[in-house]
Amino acid sequence: MSSHKIDIHSHYLTPAYVEALKKSGHVPGPDGLPFTPDWTPEDHLAFMKKNNVSKSILSCTGPGTHLIPGDDAFARQVTREVNEFAADLKRRFPTKFGFFASLPLPDIDGALLEIDYALDQLDADGFVLMSNFHGMYLGDARLAPVYAKLQARKATVFVHPTTPCNAQACTHSDLTPQRKRDNIPLSDTYFIGIMEYFFDSTRTFVDLLLSGTAAAHPDITFIVPHCGNSLPSVLDRALLITSPEKRNFQIQSGAMHTLTAPVVKEMFAKQFYFDLAGSPMPNLIHHMLRWIKSDRLLYGSDVPFNSWTAAETQAQIMESELPKLFGEQEIQNIYHGNAERLFASRET
């Protein structure tokens, strides 16, 4: 193997979180998945040793920690439990584990409290946001107080996909089966991870860009999962349609932040990173490299939702494909150097 790795995209499940998922209807697995993976710190450390991963930055995956619409108290309880668990792992294995703290969004007040607690008391490395919170996407104006605090704290924000949702369909109590039928065509036919995670991540990042949210908070660093998802293709279309000088019709959705390809590329170069979890090679990475350089790429495994063996196979694919695109120093940076600089910059 070429280098040790810092795994920016890996997950954990606490026993209490698994029980909370069951209580809220996420069975047989979270977020409409057909399974709940087994996870222990020991299994994770074994995977790291076998695959030359020097450090894993853990995060809670979809559906996040606000599991029952309207039940903010339960969300705050679940959020604090998973954050305390991860913080304890970091204290016990400081060279092996870091973590992105969860927030109980769309509970704004609860999120504001948790941001300070996670950074000041738990030594979190940043925060994980879902692509939407019960239909609240990340460019939503109601999130302004949260972004103001994240901006003030110069926070790193890792975004993870979750089930697509609109606000009307996300208020009922029959969470998983009914929500899928209400929101996702073909959800009864295909596993939502095949298409919908990519689509929802793309949707929320386009929202962040077109709403002006990302540009208005330049000290927040965003990590985009799965090598940009469908973002490269959608950006081409979004820039064309929203460009005032190129369109010949009135867009009715209201004012949008003015974007051009050079502006987006500059923003990506300063404020965004893109992880290589999932299946970015041999194809997707080429599209993303139209927008970024290798210094914005980070290694990710997505274990244990990507099985230990599948993650190992994908790491082997990466080993063979990266030298076709990059020199040795660039590869070293993708595996660990870029992440080291990212976290060093957050400490200054």
Coordinates of C-alpha atoms in Angstrom, one line a residue, residues 62-316:
G62 CA -28.5 8.8 8.1
P63 CA -31.2 9.4 9.3
G64 CA -29.2 11.3 11.9
T65 CA -30.4 11.8 15.5
H66 CA -33.7 13.6 15.1
L67 CA -35.7 10.4 14.5
I68 CA -39.3 11.3 15.3
P69 CA -40.8 14.5 13.7
G70 CA -41.7 17.0 16.4
D71 CA -40.0 15.2 19.3
D72 CA -37.1 17.5 20.0
A73 CA -36.6 16.2 23.5
F74 CA -35.9 12.7 22.2
A75 CA -33.7 14.1 19.5
R76 CA -31.6 16.0 22.0
Q77 CA -31.2 12.9 24.2
V78 CA -30.1 10.7 21.2
T79 CA -27.8 13.4 20.0
R80 CA -26.0 13.9 23.3
E81 CA -25.7 10.1 23.8
V82 CA -24.0 9.5 20.4
N83 CA -21.7 12.5 20.8
E84 CA -20.7 11.5 24.3
F85 CA -19.9 7.9 23.1
A86 CA -17.7 9.2 20.3
A87 CA -15.9 11.7 22.5
D88 CA -15.1 8.8 24.9
L89 CA -13.7 6.8 22.1
K90 CA -11.5 9.8 21.1
R91 CA -10.3 10.2 24.7
R92 CA -9.4 6.5 24.9
F93 CA -7.8 6.3 21.4
P94 CA -6.7 9.8 20.6
T95 CA -4.4 8.8 17.8
K96 CA -7.0 6.4 16.2
F97 CA -10.4 8.1 16.4
G98 CA -11.8 11.6 15.9
F99 CA -15.4 12.4 15.3
F100 CA -17.9 14.7 13.7
A101 CA -20.6 15.6 16.3
S102 CA -24.3 15.2 15.5
L103 CA -26.8 18.0 15.8
P104 CA -30.6 17.5 16.7
L105 CA -31.8 19.5 13.7
P106 CA -34.3 20.7 12.7
D107 CA -34.4 21.7 16.4
I108 CA -32.5 25.0 16.0
D109 CA -32.2 25.8 19.7
G110 CA -31.0 22.3 20.5
A111 CA -28.4 22.5 17.7
L112 CA -27.0 25.8 18.9
L113 CA -26.5 24.4 22.4
E114 CA -24.9 21.2 21.1
I115 CA -22.5 23.1 18.8
D116 CA -20.9 24.8 21.8
Y117 CA -21.0 21.7 24.0
A118 CA -19.5 19.5 21.3
L119 CA -16.6 21.8 20.6
D120 CA -15.9 23.1 24.2
Q121 CA -16.6 20.0 26.2
L122 CA -16.2 17.0 23.9
D123 CA -13.4 18.2 21.6
A124 CA -15.3 17.4 18.4
D125 CA -13.5 17.7 15.1
G126 CA -16.5 19.2 13.4
F127 CA -20.1 18.3 12.7
V128 CA -22.1 16.0 10.5
L129 CA -25.2 17.3 8.9
M130 CA -27.7 15.1 7.0
S131 CA -28.6 16.2 3.4
N132 CA -32.0 17.1 4.9
F133 CA -33.7 17.2 8.2
H134 CA -37.3 16.1 7.9
G135 CA -37.5 18.0 4.6
M136 CA -35.3 21.0 5.7
Y137 CA -32.5 21.2 3.2
L138 CA -29.2 22.8 3.9
G139 CA -29.9 26.1 2.1
D140 CA -33.0 26.7 4.2
A141 CA -33.2 30.2 5.7
R142 CA -34.3 28.8 9.0
L143 CA -30.8 27.4 9.5
A144 CA -29.3 30.9 9.6
P145 CA -28.6 30.9 13.4
V146 CA -26.9 27.6 13.1
Y147 CA -24.7 28.7 10.2
A148 CA -23.8 31.9 12.1
K149 CA -22.5 29.9 15.0
L150 CA -20.7 27.5 12.8
Q151 CA -19.1 30.4 10.9
A152 CA -18.0 32.0 14.2
R153 CA -16.5 28.7 15.3
K154 CA -14.8 28.2 11.9
A155 CA -16.3 24.7 11.9
T156 CA -15.8 21.8 9.6
V157 CA -19.1 20.3 8.3
F158 CA -19.3 16.8 6.9
V159 CA -22.6 16.2 5.0
H160 CA -24.1 12.8 4.7
P161 CA -27.0 11.7 2.5
T162 CA -30.3 10.6 3.9
T163 CA -33.7 9.7 2.5
P164 CA -35.1 12.5 0.3
C165 CA -38.1 14.2 1.9
N166 CA -40.4 17.1 1.5
A167 CA -41.8 18.8 4.6
Q168 CA -45.4 17.8 4.1
A169 CA -44.5 14.1 3.9
C170 CA -42.1 14.2 6.8
T171 CA -44.6 15.1 9.6
H172 CA -46.4 11.8 9.9
S173 CA -45.4 9.2 12.5
D174 CA -45.2 6.2 10.2
L175 CA -41.7 7.1 9.4
T176 CA -39.9 4.6 7.2
P177 CA -42.3 2.8 4.8
Q178 CA -44.8 5.6 4.3
R179 CA -42.1 8.3 3.9
K180 CA -40.5 6.2 1.1
R181 CA -43.7 5.8 -0.7
D182 CA -44.6 9.5 -0.4
N183 CA -41.2 10.8 -1.6
I184 CA -39.2 8.3 -3.7
P185 CA -40.4 6.8 -7.0
L186 CA -39.3 3.2 -7.4
S187 CA -38.5 2.9 -3.7
D188 CA -40.5 -0.3 -3.5
T189 CA -38.3 -1.7 -6.3
Y190 CA -34.8 -0.5 -5.7
F191 CA -32.6 -0.1 -2.6
I192 CA -32.4 3.7 -2.1
G193 CA -28.6 3.7 -1.8
I194 CA -28.4 3.0 -5.5
M195 CA -29.7 6.4 -6.6
E196 CA -31.3 8.4 -3.9
Y197 CA -28.3 9.1 -1.6
F198 CA -26.5 10.6 -4.6
F199 CA -29.5 12.6 -5.6
D200 CA -30.2 14.0 -2.2
S201 CA -26.6 15.0 -1.6
T202 CA -26.5 16.7 -4.9
R203 CA -29.8 18.4 -4.2
T204 CA -28.6 19.8 -0.8
F205 CA -25.3 21.1 -2.2
V206 CA -27.0 22.8 -5.1
D207 CA -29.2 24.4 -2.5
L208 CA -26.2 25.5 -0.5
L209 CA -24.7 27.1 -3.6
L210 CA -27.8 28.7 -5.2
S211 CA -29.2 30.0 -1.9
G212 CA -25.9 31.8 -1.3
T213 CA -25.5 30.0 2.1
A214 CA -22.0 28.6 1.4
A215 CA -20.7 31.9 0.0
A216 CA -22.1 33.8 3.0
H217 CA -20.2 31.7 5.4
P218 CA -16.6 31.4 4.0
D219 CA -15.1 30.1 7.3
I220 CA -17.2 27.0 7.3
T221 CA -15.5 24.1 5.5
F222 CA -17.8 21.6 3.8
I223 CA -16.9 18.0 3.1
V224 CA -18.9 16.6 0.2
P225 CA -19.4 12.8 0.3
H226 CA -19.0 10.3 -2.5
C227 CA -16.7 12.4 -4.7
G228 CA -19.4 15.0 -5.4
N229 CA -22.3 12.6 -6.1
S230 CA -24.1 13.9 -9.2
L231 CA -22.9 17.5 -8.6
P232 CA -20.6 17.8 -11.6
S233 CA -23.4 17.2 -14.1
V234 CA -26.0 19.1 -12.3
L235 CA -23.7 22.1 -11.8
D236 CA -23.3 22.5 -15.6
R237 CA -27.1 22.7 -16.0
A238 CA -27.7 24.9 -12.9
L239 CA -25.1 27.4 -14.0
L240 CA -26.6 27.6 -17.5
I241 CA -30.2 27.9 -16.4
T242 CA -29.6 30.4 -13.5
S243 CA -27.2 32.7 -15.5
P244 CA -29.1 36.0 -16.0
E245 CA -27.4 36.7 -19.3
K246 CA -28.1 33.3 -20.7
R247 CA -31.6 32.5 -19.8
N248 CA -34.6 33.8 -21.7
F249 CA -37.3 33.2 -19.1
Q250 CA -38.2 34.2 -15.6
I251 CA -37.4 31.7 -12.8
Q252 CA -40.2 31.9 -10.4
S253 CA -38.5 30.5 -7.3
G254 CA -37.2 33.9 -6.2
A255 CA -33.8 35.4 -6.0
M256 CA -30.8 33.1 -6.4
H257 CA -27.2 33.7 -5.7
T258 CA -25.3 34.6 -8.8
L259 CA -22.9 31.8 -9.8
T260 CA -20.4 31.3 -12.6
A261 CA -18.0 28.4 -13.2
P262 CA -15.0 30.4 -12.1
V263 CA -16.8 31.5 -8.9
V264 CA -17.7 27.9 -8.0
K265 CA -14.2 26.6 -8.7
E266 CA -12.8 29.3 -6.5
M267 CA -15.2 28.4 -3.7
F268 CA -14.5 24.7 -4.0
A269 CA -10.7 25.5 -3.9
K270 CA -11.1 27.4 -0.6
Q271 CA -14.1 26.0 1.2
F272 CA -14.9 22.5 0.0
Y273 CA -13.4 19.0 0.2
F274 CA -14.6 15.8 -1.5
D275 CA -14.2 12.3 -0.1
L276 CA -13.6 9.2 -2.1
A277 CA -16.0 6.9 -0.3
G278 CA -18.3 4.7 -2.4
S279 CA -17.4 4.1 -6.0
P280 CA -15.6 7.2 -7.4
M281 CA -13.2 5.2 -9.6
P282 CA -12.7 4.5 -12.4
N283 CA -15.4 7.0 -13.7
L284 CA -16.9 9.6 -11.4
I285 CA -13.6 11.1 -10.3
H286 CA -12.8 12.3 -13.8
H287 CA -16.0 14.5 -13.8
M288 CA -15.1 16.0 -10.4
L289 CA -11.6 16.8 -11.5
R290 CA -13.1 19.4 -13.9
W291 CA -14.0 21.4 -10.9
I292 CA -11.2 20.7 -8.3
K293 CA -7.6 19.7 -8.0
S294 CA -6.2 16.8 -6.0
D295 CA -5.6 18.9 -2.9
R296 CA -9.4 18.8 -2.2
L297 CA -9.7 15.0 -2.2
L298 CA -9.9 12.9 1.0
Y299 CA -9.9 9.2 1.6
G300 CA -13.1 7.6 2.9
S301 CA -14.3 4.0 3.5
D302 CA -17.9 4.4 4.6
V303 CA -17.6 1.4 6.9
P304 CA -19.5 -0.4 8.3
F305 CA -22.4 0.5 6.0
N306 CA -20.0 -0.3 3.3
S307 CA -19.0 -3.7 4.6
W308 CA -15.5 -4.3 5.8
T309 CA -14.8 -6.5 2.9
A310 CA -16.3 -4.2 0.3
A311 CA -14.3 -1.3 1.7
E312 CA -11.1 -3.3 1.5
T313 CA -11.9 -4.1 -2.2
Q314 CA -12.5 -0.4 -2.9
A315 CA -9.3 0.5 -1.2
Q316 CA -7.5 -1.9 -3.6

